[in-house]
Short mmCIF file of C-alpha atoms and ligand atoms in Angstrom, two decimals:
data_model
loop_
_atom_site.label_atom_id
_atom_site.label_comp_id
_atom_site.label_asym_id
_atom_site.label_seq_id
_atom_site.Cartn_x
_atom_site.Cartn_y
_atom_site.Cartn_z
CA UNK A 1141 60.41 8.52 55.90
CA UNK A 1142 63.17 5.82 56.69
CA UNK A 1143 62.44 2.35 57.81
CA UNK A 1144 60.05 3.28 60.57
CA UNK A 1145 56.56 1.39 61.24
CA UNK A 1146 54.14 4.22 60.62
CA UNK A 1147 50.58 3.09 60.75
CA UNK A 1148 49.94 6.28 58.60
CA UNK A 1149 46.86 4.71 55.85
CA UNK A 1150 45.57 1.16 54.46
CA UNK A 1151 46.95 1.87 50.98
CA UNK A 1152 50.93 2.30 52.41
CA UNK A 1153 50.93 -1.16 52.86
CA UNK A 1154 50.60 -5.12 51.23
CA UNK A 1155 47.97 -7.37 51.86
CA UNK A 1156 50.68 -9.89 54.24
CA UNK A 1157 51.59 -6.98 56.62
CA UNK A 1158 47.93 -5.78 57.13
CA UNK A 1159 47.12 -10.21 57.68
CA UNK A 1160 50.38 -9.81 59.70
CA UNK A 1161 48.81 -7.25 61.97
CA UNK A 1162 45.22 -8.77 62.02
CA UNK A 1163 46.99 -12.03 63.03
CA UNK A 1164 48.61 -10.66 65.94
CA UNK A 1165 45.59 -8.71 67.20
CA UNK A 1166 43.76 -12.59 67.41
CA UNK A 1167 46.70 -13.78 69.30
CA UNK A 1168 46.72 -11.05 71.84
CA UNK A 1169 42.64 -11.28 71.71
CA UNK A 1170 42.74 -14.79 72.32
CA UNK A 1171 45.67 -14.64 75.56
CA UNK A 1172 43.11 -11.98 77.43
CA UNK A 1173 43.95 -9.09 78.90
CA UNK A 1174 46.24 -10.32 81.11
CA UNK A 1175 47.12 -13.26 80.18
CA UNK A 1176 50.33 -12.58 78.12
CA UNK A 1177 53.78 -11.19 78.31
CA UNK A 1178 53.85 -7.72 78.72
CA UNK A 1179 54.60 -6.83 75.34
CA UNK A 1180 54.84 -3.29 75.64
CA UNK A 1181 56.66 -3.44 79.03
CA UNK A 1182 58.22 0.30 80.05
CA UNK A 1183 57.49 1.65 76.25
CA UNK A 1184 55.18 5.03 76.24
CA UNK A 1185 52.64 6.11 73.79
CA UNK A 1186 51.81 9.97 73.44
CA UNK A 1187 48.02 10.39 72.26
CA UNK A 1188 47.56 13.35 70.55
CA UNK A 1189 43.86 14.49 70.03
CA UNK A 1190 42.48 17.83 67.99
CA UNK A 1191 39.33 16.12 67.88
CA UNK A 1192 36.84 14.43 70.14
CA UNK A 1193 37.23 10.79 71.02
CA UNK A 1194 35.64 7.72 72.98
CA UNK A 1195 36.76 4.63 71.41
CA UNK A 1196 39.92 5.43 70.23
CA UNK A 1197 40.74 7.58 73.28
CA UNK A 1198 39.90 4.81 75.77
CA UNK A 1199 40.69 1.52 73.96
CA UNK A 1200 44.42 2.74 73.08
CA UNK A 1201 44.88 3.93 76.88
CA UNK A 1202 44.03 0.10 77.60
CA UNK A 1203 45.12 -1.47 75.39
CA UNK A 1204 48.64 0.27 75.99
CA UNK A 1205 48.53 -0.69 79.51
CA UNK A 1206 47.46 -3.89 79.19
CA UNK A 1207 50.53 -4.70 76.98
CA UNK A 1208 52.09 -3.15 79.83
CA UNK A 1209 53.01 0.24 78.23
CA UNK A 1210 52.55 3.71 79.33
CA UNK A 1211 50.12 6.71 77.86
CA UNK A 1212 50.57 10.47 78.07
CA UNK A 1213 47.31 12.42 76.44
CA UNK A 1214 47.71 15.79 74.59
CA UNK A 1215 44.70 17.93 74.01
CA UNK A 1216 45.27 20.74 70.97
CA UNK A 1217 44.07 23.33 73.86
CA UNK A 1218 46.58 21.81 76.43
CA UNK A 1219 49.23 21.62 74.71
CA UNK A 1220 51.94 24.33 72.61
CA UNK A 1221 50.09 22.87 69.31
CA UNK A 1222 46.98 24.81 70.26
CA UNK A 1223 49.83 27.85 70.21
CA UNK A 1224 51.33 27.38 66.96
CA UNK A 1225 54.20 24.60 67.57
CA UNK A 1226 54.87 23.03 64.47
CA UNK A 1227 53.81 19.55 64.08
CA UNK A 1228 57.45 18.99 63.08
CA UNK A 1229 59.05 20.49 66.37
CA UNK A 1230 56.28 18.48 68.68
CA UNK A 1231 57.31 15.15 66.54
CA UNK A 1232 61.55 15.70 67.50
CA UNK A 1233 60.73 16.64 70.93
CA UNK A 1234 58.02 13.91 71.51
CA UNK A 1235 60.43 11.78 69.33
CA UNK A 1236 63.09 12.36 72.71
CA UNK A 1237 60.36 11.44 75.53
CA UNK A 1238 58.19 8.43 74.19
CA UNK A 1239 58.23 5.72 72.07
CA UNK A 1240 55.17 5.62 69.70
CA UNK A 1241 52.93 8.86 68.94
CA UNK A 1242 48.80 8.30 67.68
CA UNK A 1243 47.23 11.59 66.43
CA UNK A 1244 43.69 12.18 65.70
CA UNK A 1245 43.64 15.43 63.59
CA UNK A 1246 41.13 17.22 61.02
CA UNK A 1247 44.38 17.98 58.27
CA UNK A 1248 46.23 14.56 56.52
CA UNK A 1249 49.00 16.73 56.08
CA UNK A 1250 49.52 17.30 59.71
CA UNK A 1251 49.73 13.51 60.11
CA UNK A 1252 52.11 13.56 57.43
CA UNK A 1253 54.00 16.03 58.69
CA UNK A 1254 54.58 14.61 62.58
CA UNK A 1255 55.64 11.30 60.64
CA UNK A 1256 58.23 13.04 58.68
CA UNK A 1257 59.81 14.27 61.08
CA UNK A 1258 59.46 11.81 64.51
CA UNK A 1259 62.25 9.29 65.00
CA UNK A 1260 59.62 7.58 66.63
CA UNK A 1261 56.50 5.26 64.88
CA UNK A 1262 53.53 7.50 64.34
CA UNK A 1263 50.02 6.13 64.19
CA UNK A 1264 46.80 7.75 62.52
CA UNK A 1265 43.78 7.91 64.83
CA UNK A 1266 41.64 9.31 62.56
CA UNK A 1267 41.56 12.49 59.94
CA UNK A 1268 39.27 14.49 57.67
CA UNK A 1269 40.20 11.60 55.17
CA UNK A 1270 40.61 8.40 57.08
CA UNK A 1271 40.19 6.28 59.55
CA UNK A 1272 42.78 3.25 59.13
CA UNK A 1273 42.94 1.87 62.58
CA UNK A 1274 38.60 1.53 62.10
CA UNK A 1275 39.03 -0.49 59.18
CA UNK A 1276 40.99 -3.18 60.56
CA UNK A 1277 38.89 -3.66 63.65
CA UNK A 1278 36.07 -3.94 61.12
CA UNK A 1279 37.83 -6.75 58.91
CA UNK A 1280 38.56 -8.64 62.06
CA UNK A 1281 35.00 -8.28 63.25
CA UNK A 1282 33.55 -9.20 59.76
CA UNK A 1283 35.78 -12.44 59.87
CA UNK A 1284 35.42 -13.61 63.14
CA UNK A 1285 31.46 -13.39 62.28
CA UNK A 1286 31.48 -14.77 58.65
CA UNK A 1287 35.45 -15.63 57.77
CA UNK A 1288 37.85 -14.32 55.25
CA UNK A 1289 36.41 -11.16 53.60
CA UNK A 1290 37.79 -11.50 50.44
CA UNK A 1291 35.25 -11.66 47.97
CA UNK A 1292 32.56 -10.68 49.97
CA UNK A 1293 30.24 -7.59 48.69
CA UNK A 1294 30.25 -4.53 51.34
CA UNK A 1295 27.63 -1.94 50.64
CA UNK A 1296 28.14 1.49 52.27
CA UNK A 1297 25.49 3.84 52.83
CA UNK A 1298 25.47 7.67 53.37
CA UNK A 1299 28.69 10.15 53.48
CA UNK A 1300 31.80 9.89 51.25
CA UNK A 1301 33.64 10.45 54.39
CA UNK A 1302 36.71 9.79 55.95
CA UNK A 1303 35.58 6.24 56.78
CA UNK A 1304 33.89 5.52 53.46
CA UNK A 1305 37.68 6.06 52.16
CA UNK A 1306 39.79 4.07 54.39
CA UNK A 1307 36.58 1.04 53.32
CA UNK A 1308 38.02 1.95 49.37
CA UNK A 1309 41.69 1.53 50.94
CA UNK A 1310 40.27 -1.67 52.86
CA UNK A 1311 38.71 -3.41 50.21
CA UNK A 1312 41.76 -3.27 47.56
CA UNK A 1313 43.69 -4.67 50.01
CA UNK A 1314 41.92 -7.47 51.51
CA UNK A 1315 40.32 -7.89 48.44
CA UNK A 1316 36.34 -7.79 48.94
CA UNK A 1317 33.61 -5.60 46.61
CA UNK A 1318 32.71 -2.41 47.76
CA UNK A 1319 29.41 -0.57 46.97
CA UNK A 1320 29.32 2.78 47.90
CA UNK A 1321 26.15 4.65 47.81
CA UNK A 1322 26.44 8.61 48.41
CA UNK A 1323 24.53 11.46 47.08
CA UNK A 1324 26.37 13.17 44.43
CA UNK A 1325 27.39 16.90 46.46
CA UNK A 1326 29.23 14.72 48.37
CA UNK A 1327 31.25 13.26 47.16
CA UNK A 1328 34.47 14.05 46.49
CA UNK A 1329 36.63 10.76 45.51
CA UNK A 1330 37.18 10.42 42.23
CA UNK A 1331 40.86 10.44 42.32
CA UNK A 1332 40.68 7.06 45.70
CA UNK A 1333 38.65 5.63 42.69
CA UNK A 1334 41.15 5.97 40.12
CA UNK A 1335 43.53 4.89 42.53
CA UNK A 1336 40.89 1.71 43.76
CA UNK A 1337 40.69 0.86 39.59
CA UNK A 1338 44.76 1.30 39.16
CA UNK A 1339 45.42 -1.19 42.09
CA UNK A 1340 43.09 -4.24 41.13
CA UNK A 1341 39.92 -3.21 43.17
CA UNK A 1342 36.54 -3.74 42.91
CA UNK A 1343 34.60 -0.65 44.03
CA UNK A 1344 31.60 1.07 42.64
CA UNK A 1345 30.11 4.55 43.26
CA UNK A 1346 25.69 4.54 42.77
CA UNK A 1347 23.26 7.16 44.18
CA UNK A 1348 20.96 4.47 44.84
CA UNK A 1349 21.46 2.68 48.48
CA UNK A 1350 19.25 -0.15 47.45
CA UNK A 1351 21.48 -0.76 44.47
CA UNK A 1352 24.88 -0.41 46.44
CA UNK A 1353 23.07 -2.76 49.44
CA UNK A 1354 21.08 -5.11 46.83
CA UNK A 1355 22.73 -9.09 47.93
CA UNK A 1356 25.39 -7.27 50.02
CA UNK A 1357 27.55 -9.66 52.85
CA UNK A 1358 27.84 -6.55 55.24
CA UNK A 1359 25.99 -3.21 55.47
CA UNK A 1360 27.84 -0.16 56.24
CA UNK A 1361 26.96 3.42 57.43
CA UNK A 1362 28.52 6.44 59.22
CA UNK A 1363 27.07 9.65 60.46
CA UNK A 1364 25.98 12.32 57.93
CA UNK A 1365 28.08 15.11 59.67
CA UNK A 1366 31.61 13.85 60.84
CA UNK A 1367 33.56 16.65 63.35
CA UNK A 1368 34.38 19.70 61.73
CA UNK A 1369 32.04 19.71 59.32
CA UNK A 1370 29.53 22.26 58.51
CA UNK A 1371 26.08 22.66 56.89
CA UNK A 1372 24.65 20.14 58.96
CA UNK A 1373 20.74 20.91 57.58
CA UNK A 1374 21.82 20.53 54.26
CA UNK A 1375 23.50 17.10 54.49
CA UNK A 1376 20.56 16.17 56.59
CA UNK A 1377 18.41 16.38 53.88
CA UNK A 1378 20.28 15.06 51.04
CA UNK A 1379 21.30 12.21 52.73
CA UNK A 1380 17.88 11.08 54.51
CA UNK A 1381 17.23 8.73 51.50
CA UNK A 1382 20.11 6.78 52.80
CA UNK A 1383 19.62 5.81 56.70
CA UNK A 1384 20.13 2.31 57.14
CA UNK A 1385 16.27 0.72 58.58
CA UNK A 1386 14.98 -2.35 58.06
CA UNK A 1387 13.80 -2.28 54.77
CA UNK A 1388 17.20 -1.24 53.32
CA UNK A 1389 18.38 -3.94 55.52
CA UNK A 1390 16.28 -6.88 53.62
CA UNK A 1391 17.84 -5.80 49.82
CA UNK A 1392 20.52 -7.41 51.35
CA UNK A 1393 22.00 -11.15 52.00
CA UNK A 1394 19.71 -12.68 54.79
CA UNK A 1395 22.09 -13.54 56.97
CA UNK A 1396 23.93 -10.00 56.19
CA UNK A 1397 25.64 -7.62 59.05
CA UNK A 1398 25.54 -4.23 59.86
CA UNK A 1399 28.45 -2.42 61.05
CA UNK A 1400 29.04 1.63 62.15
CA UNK A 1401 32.39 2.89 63.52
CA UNK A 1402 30.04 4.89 66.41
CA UNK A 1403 29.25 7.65 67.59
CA UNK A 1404 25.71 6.52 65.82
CA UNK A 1405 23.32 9.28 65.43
CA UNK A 1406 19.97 7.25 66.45
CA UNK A 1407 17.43 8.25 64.39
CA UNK A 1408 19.47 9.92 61.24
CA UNK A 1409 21.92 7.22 59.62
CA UNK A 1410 20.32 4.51 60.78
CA UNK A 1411 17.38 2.95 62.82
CA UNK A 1412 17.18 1.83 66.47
CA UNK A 1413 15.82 -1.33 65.04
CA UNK A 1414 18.89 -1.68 62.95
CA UNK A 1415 21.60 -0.68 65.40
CA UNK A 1416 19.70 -3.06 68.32
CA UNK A 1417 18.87 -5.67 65.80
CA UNK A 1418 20.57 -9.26 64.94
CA UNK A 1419 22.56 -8.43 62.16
CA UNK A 1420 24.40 -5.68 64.33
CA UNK A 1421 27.66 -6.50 65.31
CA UNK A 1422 28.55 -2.86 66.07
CA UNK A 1423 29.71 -4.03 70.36
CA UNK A 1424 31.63 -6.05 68.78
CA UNK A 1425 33.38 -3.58 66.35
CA UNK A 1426 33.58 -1.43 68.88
CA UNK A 1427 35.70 -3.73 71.13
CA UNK A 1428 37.96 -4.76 67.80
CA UNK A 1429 39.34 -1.63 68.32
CA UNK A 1430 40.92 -2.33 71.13
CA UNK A 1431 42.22 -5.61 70.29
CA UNK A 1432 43.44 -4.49 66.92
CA UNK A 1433 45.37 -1.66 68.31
CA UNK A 1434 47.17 -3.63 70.14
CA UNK A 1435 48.25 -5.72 67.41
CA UNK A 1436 49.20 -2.39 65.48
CA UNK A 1437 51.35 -1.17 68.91
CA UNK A 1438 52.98 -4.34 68.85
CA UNK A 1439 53.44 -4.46 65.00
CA UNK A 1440 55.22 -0.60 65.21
CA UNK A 1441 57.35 -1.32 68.19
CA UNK A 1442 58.69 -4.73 67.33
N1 CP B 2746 34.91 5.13 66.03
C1 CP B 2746 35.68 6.04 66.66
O1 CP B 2746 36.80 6.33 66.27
O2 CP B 2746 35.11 6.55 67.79
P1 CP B 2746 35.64 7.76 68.68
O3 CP B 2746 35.44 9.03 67.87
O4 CP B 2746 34.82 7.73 69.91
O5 CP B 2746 37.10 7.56 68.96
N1 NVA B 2747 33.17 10.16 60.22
C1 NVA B 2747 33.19 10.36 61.65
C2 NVA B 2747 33.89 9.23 62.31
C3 NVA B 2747 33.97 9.31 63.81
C4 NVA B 2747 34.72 8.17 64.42
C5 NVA B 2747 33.86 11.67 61.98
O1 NVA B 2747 34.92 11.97 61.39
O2 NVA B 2747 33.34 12.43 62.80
#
């Protein structure tokens, strides 16, 4: 996959890139929107989305323009993807038209697959497996609230999801303690925990959210039924024990945060009193996003 800068997963790269990129996303935080060089000046960035979107959909359109850079959106229906075009024929035609390519899909393999074969950067914008560009908005907030995060204990809370993994990628290499509390149907990451043990990390697997959240620095939860996925009733019920309210909330540090990538699901996950409360930082988060991508734009198209 040559010398290109994919942004494909957390656990591609070393510790001083990721810092590298985080470091840039401050600099272009702190200059304003637009109060820098147009970094991205007459460069174009196709969007590629087989899933729903908000934040990512809206804060890389900005965030790309604000650097001074161009978008085109593809929809799976709109496009000849929807039609069978291989991901490898979209990436060498897209590959002749633009200059950088995000994709949020349900298959890793079809991210894989567009990176093989563009002659372009390719960024990941979610899958059924991970959510990279999430993670590093999420460091950035959790330093700019409370400094470095290394060494700090994270608890998650709910799903073994595609979030929950790109936290294991996240916390070998930045170097903080992950918790992760999940119900046992679900899941499904032994081998990221091999991997987490193989590479150094600190991450542990419970049932038991108080456990996983018990002197935690941050507080972590996603919803229980990400897109695509199906028997909604039954995760409901298996993973009630492990919304995120108030009194989960005091097991941890008392000057602890909460975080969620959003959508929330009000209600399920976790409590209006949680999400509206003073250890949320999830506006915050939210606006990382945008920052941080354009730190990873910049990073792939120096
Ligand atoms: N957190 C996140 O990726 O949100 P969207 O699904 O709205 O892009
Ligand atoms: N786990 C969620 C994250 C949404 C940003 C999903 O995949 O639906």
């Amino acid at each position: 996959m040559s010398t290109l800068r994919h942004f494909l997963d957390l656990d591609r790269f070393d510790t001083a890139t990721l810092r590298r990129i985080l470091d840039l996303a401050a600099e272009i935080k702190r200059n304003g929107a637009n109060g820098h060089t147009p970094l991205l000046q007459g460069r174009t960035l196709a969007m590629i989305f087989e899933k729903p979107s908000t934040r990512t959909r809206v804060s890389f359109e900005v965030g790309m323009r604000q650097l001074g850079g161009n978008v085109v959106l593809l929809s799976e229906n709109a496009s000849q993807l929807g039609r069978g075009e291989t991901m490898a024929d979209t990436a060498r035609v897209l590959s002749r038209y633009v200059d950088v390519i995000m994709i949020r899909t349900d298959d890793p393999g079809k991210l894989v697959e567009l990176a093989e074969y563009a002659s372009i950067p390719v960024i990941n914008g979610l899958t059924d497996t991970s959510h990279p560009c999430q993670l590093m908005a999420d460091v950035m907030t959790y330093e700019e609230h409370r400094g470095n995060i290394a060494g700090r204990v994270v608890a998650w809370s709910g799903d073994a999801n595609n979030v929950a993994r790109s936290w294991v990628h996240a916390a070998v290499r930045f170097g903080f303690r992950l918790r992760l509390a999940c119900p046992r149907p679900f899941r499904r990451c032994s081998e990221l925990l091999e991997w987490a043990q193989s590479e150094g990390g600190d991450v542990a697997l419970t049932t038991s959210p108080r456990q996983a959240v018990e002197g935690a620095d941050l507080v972590v939860t996603d919803t229980w039924v990400s897109m695509g996925m199906k028997e909604a009733e039954k995760r409901h019920n298996e993973l009630a024990p492990y919304r995120v309210d108030t009194q989960l909330m005091a097991q941890a540090k008392p000057d602890a945060l909460f975080m969620h990538c959003l959508p929330a699901h009000r209600g399920e996950e976790v409590t209006d009193e949680v999400m509206d409360g003073p250890q949320s930082v999830v506006w915050d988060e939210a606006e990382n996003r945008l920052h941080v991508q354009k730190g990873i734009l910049a990073w792939c198209l120096a």
